[in-house]
Short mmCIF file of C-alpha atoms in Angstrom, two decimals:
data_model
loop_
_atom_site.label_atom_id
_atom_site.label_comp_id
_atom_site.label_asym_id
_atom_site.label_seq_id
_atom_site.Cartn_x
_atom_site.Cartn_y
_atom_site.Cartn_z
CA UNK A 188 149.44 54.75 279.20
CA UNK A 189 147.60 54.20 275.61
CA UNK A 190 146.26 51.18 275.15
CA UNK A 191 145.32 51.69 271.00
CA UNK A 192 146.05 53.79 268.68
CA UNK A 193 143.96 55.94 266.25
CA UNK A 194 144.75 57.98 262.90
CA UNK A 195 142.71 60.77 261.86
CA UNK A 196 142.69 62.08 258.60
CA UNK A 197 141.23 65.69 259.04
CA UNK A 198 139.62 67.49 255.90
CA UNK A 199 137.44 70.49 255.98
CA UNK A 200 134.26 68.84 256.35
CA UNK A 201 135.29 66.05 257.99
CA UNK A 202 137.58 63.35 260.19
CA UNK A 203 138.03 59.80 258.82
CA UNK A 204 139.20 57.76 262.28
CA UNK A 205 140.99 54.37 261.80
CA UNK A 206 141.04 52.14 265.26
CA UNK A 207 144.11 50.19 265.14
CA UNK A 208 142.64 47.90 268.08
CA UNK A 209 139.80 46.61 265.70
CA UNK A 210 140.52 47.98 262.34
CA UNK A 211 137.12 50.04 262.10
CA UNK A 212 136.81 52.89 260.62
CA UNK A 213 134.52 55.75 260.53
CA UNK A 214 133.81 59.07 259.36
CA UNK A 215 132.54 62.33 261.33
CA UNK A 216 131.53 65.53 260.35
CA UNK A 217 134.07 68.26 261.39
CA UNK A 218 132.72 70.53 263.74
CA UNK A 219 130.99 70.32 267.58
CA UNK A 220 128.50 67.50 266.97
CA UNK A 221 131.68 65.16 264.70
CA UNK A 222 133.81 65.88 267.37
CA UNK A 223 131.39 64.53 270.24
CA UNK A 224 130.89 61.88 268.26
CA UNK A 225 134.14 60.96 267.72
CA UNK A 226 134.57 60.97 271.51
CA UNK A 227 131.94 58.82 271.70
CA UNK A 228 133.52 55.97 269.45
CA UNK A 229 136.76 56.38 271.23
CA UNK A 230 135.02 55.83 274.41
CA UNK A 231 137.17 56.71 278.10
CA UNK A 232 140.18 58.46 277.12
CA UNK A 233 143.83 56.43 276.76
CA UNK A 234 143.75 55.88 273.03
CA UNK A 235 147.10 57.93 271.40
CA UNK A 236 145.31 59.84 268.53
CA UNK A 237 147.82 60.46 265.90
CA UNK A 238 147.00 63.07 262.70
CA UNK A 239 148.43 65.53 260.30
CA UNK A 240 147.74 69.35 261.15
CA UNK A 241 145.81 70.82 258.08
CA UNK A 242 145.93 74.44 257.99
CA UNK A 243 142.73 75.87 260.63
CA UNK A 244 140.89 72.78 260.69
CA UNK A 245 142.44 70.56 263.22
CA UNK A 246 142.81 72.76 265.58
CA UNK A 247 139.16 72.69 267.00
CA UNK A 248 139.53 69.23 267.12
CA UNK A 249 143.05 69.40 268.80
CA UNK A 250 141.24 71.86 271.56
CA UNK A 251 138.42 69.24 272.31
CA UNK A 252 140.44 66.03 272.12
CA UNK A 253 142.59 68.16 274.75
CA UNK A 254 140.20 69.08 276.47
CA UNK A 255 138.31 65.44 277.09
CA UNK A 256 142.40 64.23 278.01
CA UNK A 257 143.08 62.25 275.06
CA UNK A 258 147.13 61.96 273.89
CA UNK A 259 147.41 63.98 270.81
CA UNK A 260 150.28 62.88 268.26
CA UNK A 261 150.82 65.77 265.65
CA UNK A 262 152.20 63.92 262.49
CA UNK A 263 154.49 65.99 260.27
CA UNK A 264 153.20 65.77 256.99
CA UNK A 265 156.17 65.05 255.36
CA UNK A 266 157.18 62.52 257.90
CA UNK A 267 153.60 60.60 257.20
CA UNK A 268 154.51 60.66 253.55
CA UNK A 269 158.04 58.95 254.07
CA UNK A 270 156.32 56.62 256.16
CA UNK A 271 153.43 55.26 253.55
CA UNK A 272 156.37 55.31 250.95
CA UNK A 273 158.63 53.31 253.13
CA UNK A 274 155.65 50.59 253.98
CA UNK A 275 154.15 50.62 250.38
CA UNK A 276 151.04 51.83 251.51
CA UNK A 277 151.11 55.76 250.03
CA UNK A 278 147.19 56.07 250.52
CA UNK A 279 144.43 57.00 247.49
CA UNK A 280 141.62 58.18 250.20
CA UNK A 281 141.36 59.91 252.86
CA UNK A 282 140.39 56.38 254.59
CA UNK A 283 143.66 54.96 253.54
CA UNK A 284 145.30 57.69 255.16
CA UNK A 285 143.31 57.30 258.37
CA UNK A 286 144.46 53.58 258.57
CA UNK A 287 148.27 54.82 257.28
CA UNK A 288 148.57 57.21 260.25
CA UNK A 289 147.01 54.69 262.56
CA UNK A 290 149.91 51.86 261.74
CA UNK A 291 152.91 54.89 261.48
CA UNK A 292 151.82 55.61 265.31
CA UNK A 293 151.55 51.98 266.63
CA UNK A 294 154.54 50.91 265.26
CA UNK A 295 156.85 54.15 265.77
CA UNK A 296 155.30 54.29 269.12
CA UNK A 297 154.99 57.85 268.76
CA UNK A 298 155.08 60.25 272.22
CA UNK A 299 152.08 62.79 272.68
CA UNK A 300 152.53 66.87 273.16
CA UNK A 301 150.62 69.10 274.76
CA UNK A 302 148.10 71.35 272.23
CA UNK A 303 149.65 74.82 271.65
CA UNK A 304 147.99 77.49 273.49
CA UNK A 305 144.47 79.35 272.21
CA UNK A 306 146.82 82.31 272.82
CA UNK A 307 149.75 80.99 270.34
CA UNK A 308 147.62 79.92 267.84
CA UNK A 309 145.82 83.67 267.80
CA UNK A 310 149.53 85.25 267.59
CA UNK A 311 150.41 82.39 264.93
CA UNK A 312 147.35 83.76 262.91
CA UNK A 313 147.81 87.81 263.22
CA UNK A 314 151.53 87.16 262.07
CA UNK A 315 150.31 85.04 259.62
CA UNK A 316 147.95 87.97 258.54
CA UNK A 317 150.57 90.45 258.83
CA UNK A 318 153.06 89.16 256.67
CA UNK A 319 149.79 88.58 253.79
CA UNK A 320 150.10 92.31 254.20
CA UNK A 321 153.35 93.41 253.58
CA UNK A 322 153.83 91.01 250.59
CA UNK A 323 150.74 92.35 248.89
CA UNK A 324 151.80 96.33 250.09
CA UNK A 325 155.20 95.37 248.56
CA UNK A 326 153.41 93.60 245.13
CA UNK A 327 151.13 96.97 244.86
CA UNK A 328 154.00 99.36 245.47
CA UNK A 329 156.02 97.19 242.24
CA UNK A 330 152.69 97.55 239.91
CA UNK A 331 152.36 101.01 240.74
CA UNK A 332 155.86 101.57 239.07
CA UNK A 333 154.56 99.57 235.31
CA UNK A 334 150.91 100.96 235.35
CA UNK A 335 149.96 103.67 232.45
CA UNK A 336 146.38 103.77 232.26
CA UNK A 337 144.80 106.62 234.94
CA UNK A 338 142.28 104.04 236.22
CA UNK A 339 144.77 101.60 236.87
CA UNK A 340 146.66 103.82 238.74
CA UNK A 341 143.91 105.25 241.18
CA UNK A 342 142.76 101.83 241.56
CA UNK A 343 146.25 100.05 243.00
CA UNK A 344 146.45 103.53 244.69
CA UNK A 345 143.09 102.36 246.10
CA UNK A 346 144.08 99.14 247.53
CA UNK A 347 147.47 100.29 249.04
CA UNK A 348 145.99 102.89 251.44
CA UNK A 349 143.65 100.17 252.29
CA UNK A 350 146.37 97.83 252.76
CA UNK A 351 148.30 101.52 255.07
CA UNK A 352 144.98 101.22 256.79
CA UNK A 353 145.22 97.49 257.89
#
């Protein structure tokens, strides 16, 4: 059972945490030290934390919250955006958003998942990587066809055998 709810905006460098309980807010730095501090302001786990994924940098935070047993809410991002339109509230900083996601979970009463394996999120990436690949093989392979000039030429030959080699 969760007895409060939290939003997390997640950025690069760091997590901006919204307490619906209290309505504090504070920042943490995103990496080991933010995220042990962020457990620290959450205090015993049974707090639903609800955020938006952000390309690679929630998921070290996912892994720990996981880890230390808190119920982890992965927001859609389109889904949080439909929600600060519906309530008026479409937030200006990354605060804003903290405190948006915070509300959208209390009030949608929103169910936790289980984090996505280490072992997923690996095969997620190297597909990921994969298909960076073959589009840029495929975009080389087109120039090839339109280049004139010799250097040119040896140069996109260049990159596709490196691109073969990958």
């Amino acid at each position: 059972m969760t007895n409060d709810t939290i939003g997390v905006d997640i950025s690069k460098d760091h997590l901006d945490a919204h307490r619906m309980s209290d309505g504090k807010s504070q920042r943490f730095d995103n990496d080991k030290a933010g995220h042990s501090a962020f457990i620290g302001w959450l205090g015993l786990p049974g707090a639903r934390i609800v955020y938006e994924p952000t390309g690679p940098y929630h998921r070290a935070f996912e892994r720990r919250l996981s880890d230390a047993g808190f119920a982890l809410v992965k927001v859609n991002p389109r889904q949080a955006r439909r929600f600060a339109e519906a309530t008026g509230k479409l937030a200006k900083t990354d605060r804003m958003d903290a405190a948006m996601l915070a509300r959208m979970g209390a009030l949608l009463e929103m169910e936790a998942r289980p984090v996505r394996s280490l072992l997923l999120n690996d095969l997620k990436d190297l597909h990921t990587a994969r298909e960076a690949l073959v589009k840029n093989r495929t975009a080389a392979r087109n120039r090839a066809k339109t280049l004139n000039l010799p250097i040119l030429k040896r140069h996109n030959g260049e990159r596709l055998r490196q691109i073969e080699r990958q």
